[in-house]
Every structure is written in structure tokens, then in C-alpha cells.
Short mmCIF file of C-alpha atoms in Angstrom, two decimals:
data_model
loop_
_atom_site.label_atom_id
_atom_site.label_comp_id
_atom_site.label_asym_id
_atom_site.label_seq_id
_atom_site.Cartn_x
_atom_site.Cartn_y
_atom_site.Cartn_z
CA MET A 1 -19.83 11.67 3.32
CA PHE A 2 -23.44 11.34 4.41
CA ALA A 3 -25.44 14.33 5.54
CA ALA A 4 -28.35 13.09 7.63
CA THR A 5 -29.82 15.87 9.73
CA ASP A 6 -33.48 16.86 10.01
CA ASP A 7 -32.70 20.14 8.22
CA ALA A 8 -32.52 20.04 4.40
CA SER A 9 -30.51 23.27 4.26
CA VAL A 10 -27.88 21.87 6.64
CA ASN A 11 -27.69 18.68 4.58
CA ALA A 12 -27.23 20.75 1.40
CA GLN A 13 -24.49 22.84 3.04
CA VAL A 14 -22.63 19.75 4.29
CA CYS A 15 -22.77 18.23 0.79
CA ALA A 16 -21.60 21.47 -0.84
CA GLU A 17 -18.63 21.73 1.54
CA ALA A 18 -17.68 18.09 1.00
CA GLU A 19 -17.87 18.47 -2.77
CA ALA A 20 -15.75 21.64 -2.59
CA LEU A 21 -13.09 19.50 -0.91
CA GLY A 22 -13.34 16.93 -3.70
CA LYS A 23 -15.25 14.40 -1.59
CA PHE A 24 -18.31 12.41 -2.58
CA ALA A 25 -21.40 13.35 -0.59
CA ASN A 26 -25.03 12.32 -0.25
CA ALA A 27 -27.87 13.83 1.71
CA ALA A 28 -30.37 11.55 3.40
CA ASP A 29 -33.20 13.68 2.03
CA ASP A 30 -31.81 13.89 -1.55
CA GLY A 31 -30.24 10.57 -2.57
CA ALA A 32 -30.73 11.24 -6.29
CA GLY A 33 -28.77 14.48 -6.05
CA GLY A 34 -25.77 12.92 -4.35
CA GLY A 35 -22.40 11.95 -5.69
CA PHE A 36 -22.84 8.19 -5.32
CA LEU A 37 -25.50 5.49 -5.08
CA VAL A 38 -26.09 3.36 -2.03
CA PRO A 39 -27.57 0.08 -3.20
CA ALA A 40 -29.59 -2.30 -1.07
CA ALA A 41 -27.12 -5.14 -0.53
CA VAL A 42 -27.11 -8.76 0.59
CA ARG A 43 -23.81 -10.19 1.81
CA ARG A 44 -23.01 -13.87 2.09
CA GLY A 45 -19.33 -14.07 2.95
CA ARG A 46 -17.42 -13.09 -0.20
CA LEU A 47 -20.65 -12.84 -2.22
CA THR A 48 -22.27 -9.42 -2.45
CA LEU A 49 -25.53 -8.88 -4.33
CA ALA A 50 -26.76 -5.32 -4.72
CA VAL A 51 -29.76 -3.61 -6.27
CA SER A 52 -30.53 0.06 -6.76
CA THR A 53 -33.31 2.10 -8.29
CA ALA A 54 -31.06 5.20 -8.38
CA GLY A 55 -33.31 6.83 -5.80
CA ALA A 56 -36.52 6.26 -7.77
CA SER A 57 -37.99 3.83 -5.24
CA PRO A 58 -36.01 2.91 -2.12
CA GLY A 59 -38.95 0.72 -1.08
CA LEU A 60 -38.64 -1.35 -4.25
CA ALA A 61 -34.90 -1.70 -3.71
CA ALA A 62 -35.57 -2.94 -0.17
CA ALA A 63 -38.22 -5.39 -1.39
CA LEU A 64 -35.85 -6.75 -4.00
CA ARG A 65 -33.11 -7.08 -1.38
CA ARG A 66 -35.49 -9.18 0.75
CA ARG A 67 -36.13 -11.44 -2.25
CA LEU A 68 -32.39 -11.81 -2.77
CA GLU A 69 -31.96 -12.69 0.93
CA GLU A 70 -34.52 -15.48 0.52
CA ALA A 71 -33.08 -16.77 -2.77
CA PHE A 72 -29.45 -16.66 -1.66
CA GLY A 73 -29.34 -18.16 1.83
CA GLU A 74 -26.50 -18.44 4.31
CA GLU A 75 -25.22 -21.57 2.53
CA TYR A 76 -23.77 -19.28 -0.14
CA ALA A 77 -21.02 -18.07 2.22
CA PRO A 78 -19.30 -21.48 2.56
CA TYR A 79 -20.13 -22.25 -1.10
CA VAL A 80 -18.30 -19.18 -2.40
CA GLU A 81 -15.44 -19.77 0.05
CA LEU A 82 -15.14 -23.35 -1.21
CA LEU A 83 -15.07 -22.19 -4.83
CA HIS A 84 -12.44 -19.60 -3.92
CA GLU A 85 -10.19 -22.21 -2.33
CA LEU A 86 -10.61 -24.65 -5.21
CA ARG A 87 -9.89 -21.86 -7.69
CA GLY A 88 -6.52 -21.28 -6.04
CA ILE A 89 -5.71 -24.99 -6.19
CA VAL A 90 -6.59 -25.17 -9.89
CA GLN A 91 -4.58 -22.04 -10.67
CA LEU A 92 -1.49 -23.66 -9.16
CA ALA A 93 -2.05 -27.08 -10.72
CA VAL A 94 -3.14 -26.11 -14.25
CA PRO A 95 -0.95 -23.66 -16.18
CA GLU A 96 -3.21 -23.16 -19.21
CA THR A 97 -5.93 -20.50 -18.77
CA GLY A 98 -8.45 -22.07 -21.14
CA GLN A 99 -8.30 -25.42 -19.35
CA ARG A 100 -8.65 -23.71 -15.96
CA GLN A 101 -11.77 -21.90 -17.16
CA GLU A 102 -13.23 -25.23 -18.31
CA LEU A 103 -12.57 -26.73 -14.88
CA PHE A 104 -14.13 -23.74 -13.11
CA ARG A 105 -17.27 -24.05 -15.27
CA GLY A 106 -17.41 -27.77 -14.47
CA MET A 107 -17.23 -27.06 -10.74
CA LEU A 108 -20.30 -24.86 -11.02
CA GLU A 109 -22.23 -27.94 -12.15
CA TRP A 110 -21.50 -29.74 -8.88
CA GLU A 111 -24.44 -30.17 -6.54
CA LEU A 112 -22.77 -28.47 -3.60
CA LEU A 113 -25.50 -26.09 -2.49
CA PRO A 114 -27.95 -28.86 -1.49
CA LEU A 115 -25.20 -30.47 0.60
CA LEU A 116 -24.37 -27.21 2.32
CA ARG A 117 -28.02 -26.26 2.73
CA SER A 118 -28.78 -29.60 4.43
CA GLY A 119 -26.50 -28.73 7.35
CA ARG A 120 -25.37 -32.36 7.50
CA VAL A 121 -21.94 -31.64 6.07
CA ASP A 122 -18.99 -29.93 7.67
CA PRO A 123 -17.86 -27.37 5.07
CA ALA A 124 -14.23 -27.73 6.18
CA ASP A 125 -14.29 -31.51 5.74
CA LEU A 126 -15.99 -31.18 2.36
CA ARG A 127 -13.40 -28.58 1.29
CA ALA A 128 -10.56 -30.89 2.26
CA GLU A 129 -12.05 -33.84 0.39
CA LEU A 130 -12.77 -31.79 -2.73
CA ALA A 131 -9.29 -30.25 -2.66
CA ARG A 132 -7.77 -33.73 -2.45
CA ARG A 133 -9.87 -34.95 -5.37
CA VAL A 134 -9.16 -31.88 -7.53
CA LEU A 135 -5.41 -32.22 -6.96
CA GLN A 136 -5.59 -35.92 -7.74
CA ASP A 137 -7.08 -35.29 -11.21
CA PRO A 138 -7.23 -31.62 -12.29
CA THR A 139 -8.77 -32.40 -15.68
CA PRO A 140 -12.27 -32.00 -17.12
CA GLY A 141 -12.78 -35.73 -16.60
CA GLY A 142 -11.62 -35.44 -12.99
CA ILE A 143 -14.00 -32.55 -12.34
CA GLU A 144 -16.86 -34.53 -13.89
CA ALA A 145 -15.96 -37.55 -11.73
CA ILE A 146 -16.12 -35.35 -8.62
CA GLY A 147 -19.59 -34.20 -9.71
CA ASP A 148 -20.63 -37.85 -10.05
CA TRP A 149 -19.20 -38.60 -6.61
CA LEU A 150 -21.15 -35.70 -5.14
CA ARG A 151 -24.40 -36.94 -6.72
CA VAL A 152 -23.97 -40.59 -5.72
CA ASP A 153 -21.22 -41.57 -3.32
CA ALA A 154 -21.23 -38.50 -1.08
CA ARG A 155 -24.65 -39.54 0.23
CA HIS A 156 -23.18 -42.80 1.52
CA LEU A 157 -20.31 -41.01 3.21
CA GLY A 158 -22.62 -38.91 5.35
CA TYR A 159 -22.37 -35.82 3.21
CA GLU A 160 -26.06 -35.92 2.30
#
């Protein structure tokens, strides 16, 4: 519960009543005294980045959030969605956990963000092509070959 009136005593009473009912509560004028933190957050699809100063400096938290917004642009939404979809494919195709983890780490080496950032690639088409290639060879060598394709051949196919 949030108490956000212009009267500190009302805010305190609302918080006390909520806490008596076993509910978490925060007052707009006393964030440090509340039952939970509200971080400054940046959301890009499934990706959530959050920063908090635990009430010490909301201005700093906001400034850091702005830096995160600049560093992690809108291209991260389709990027994380793509990784999510490929993760599901690998989980079905590769039974051994250690090998799956190796493949996931290899995928993080792919140069996908520049492609997505360029705006010259349809994320759905790229997802379909990557899914096809991962299913064709779900091995460390296959993942490395996809990375090579992304660096070299994808440019010639209109992806970059």
C-alpha cells in the first residue's frame, strides 16, 4: 500500500493500519521507513533493470535510471525475446544441462544487438532463421558457425 497524501500524520496512520493488517506499506514522505523499496526501473520487454539508494537519494536513483535507459535501448526487448525463444529450442533439443549452458554462453557472443539496433532486420525473420540454424546443429560448433554467419553472411542477406 502507498500512502501519498499531503499530511504526514495521515500517511503514518494509513501505514500503521496497513501493517496491522499484515500488509506492506510505504509513505510518500517516508520511503526509508516503509516496508518495501521502490527502485527506479527500466523495462525492455522481459528485461528489467532496477536501481535503488534505499531512500538515501531518489535523485541519484533517477539519474542512474536515465543512464540505464541510454545504455540499454529498445533493441533489448527483441534481443531478450529472441534469447528466450532460442533457450526453449535448445532445452528441447539438448538433454544435457552442461552442454545447454555452453550453447547459451555461445549465443551471448553473437553480434545480434547491432543487427537489431540498425532497424534493418525484421526480428521475427531473424528469429525464424536462427531457430532453424540452431535446430539444424545444436552443438557448440553449430552455435559458433551461427556467430560466424551473423558476422559475415548475414550482411549479404540484408540483415545488416
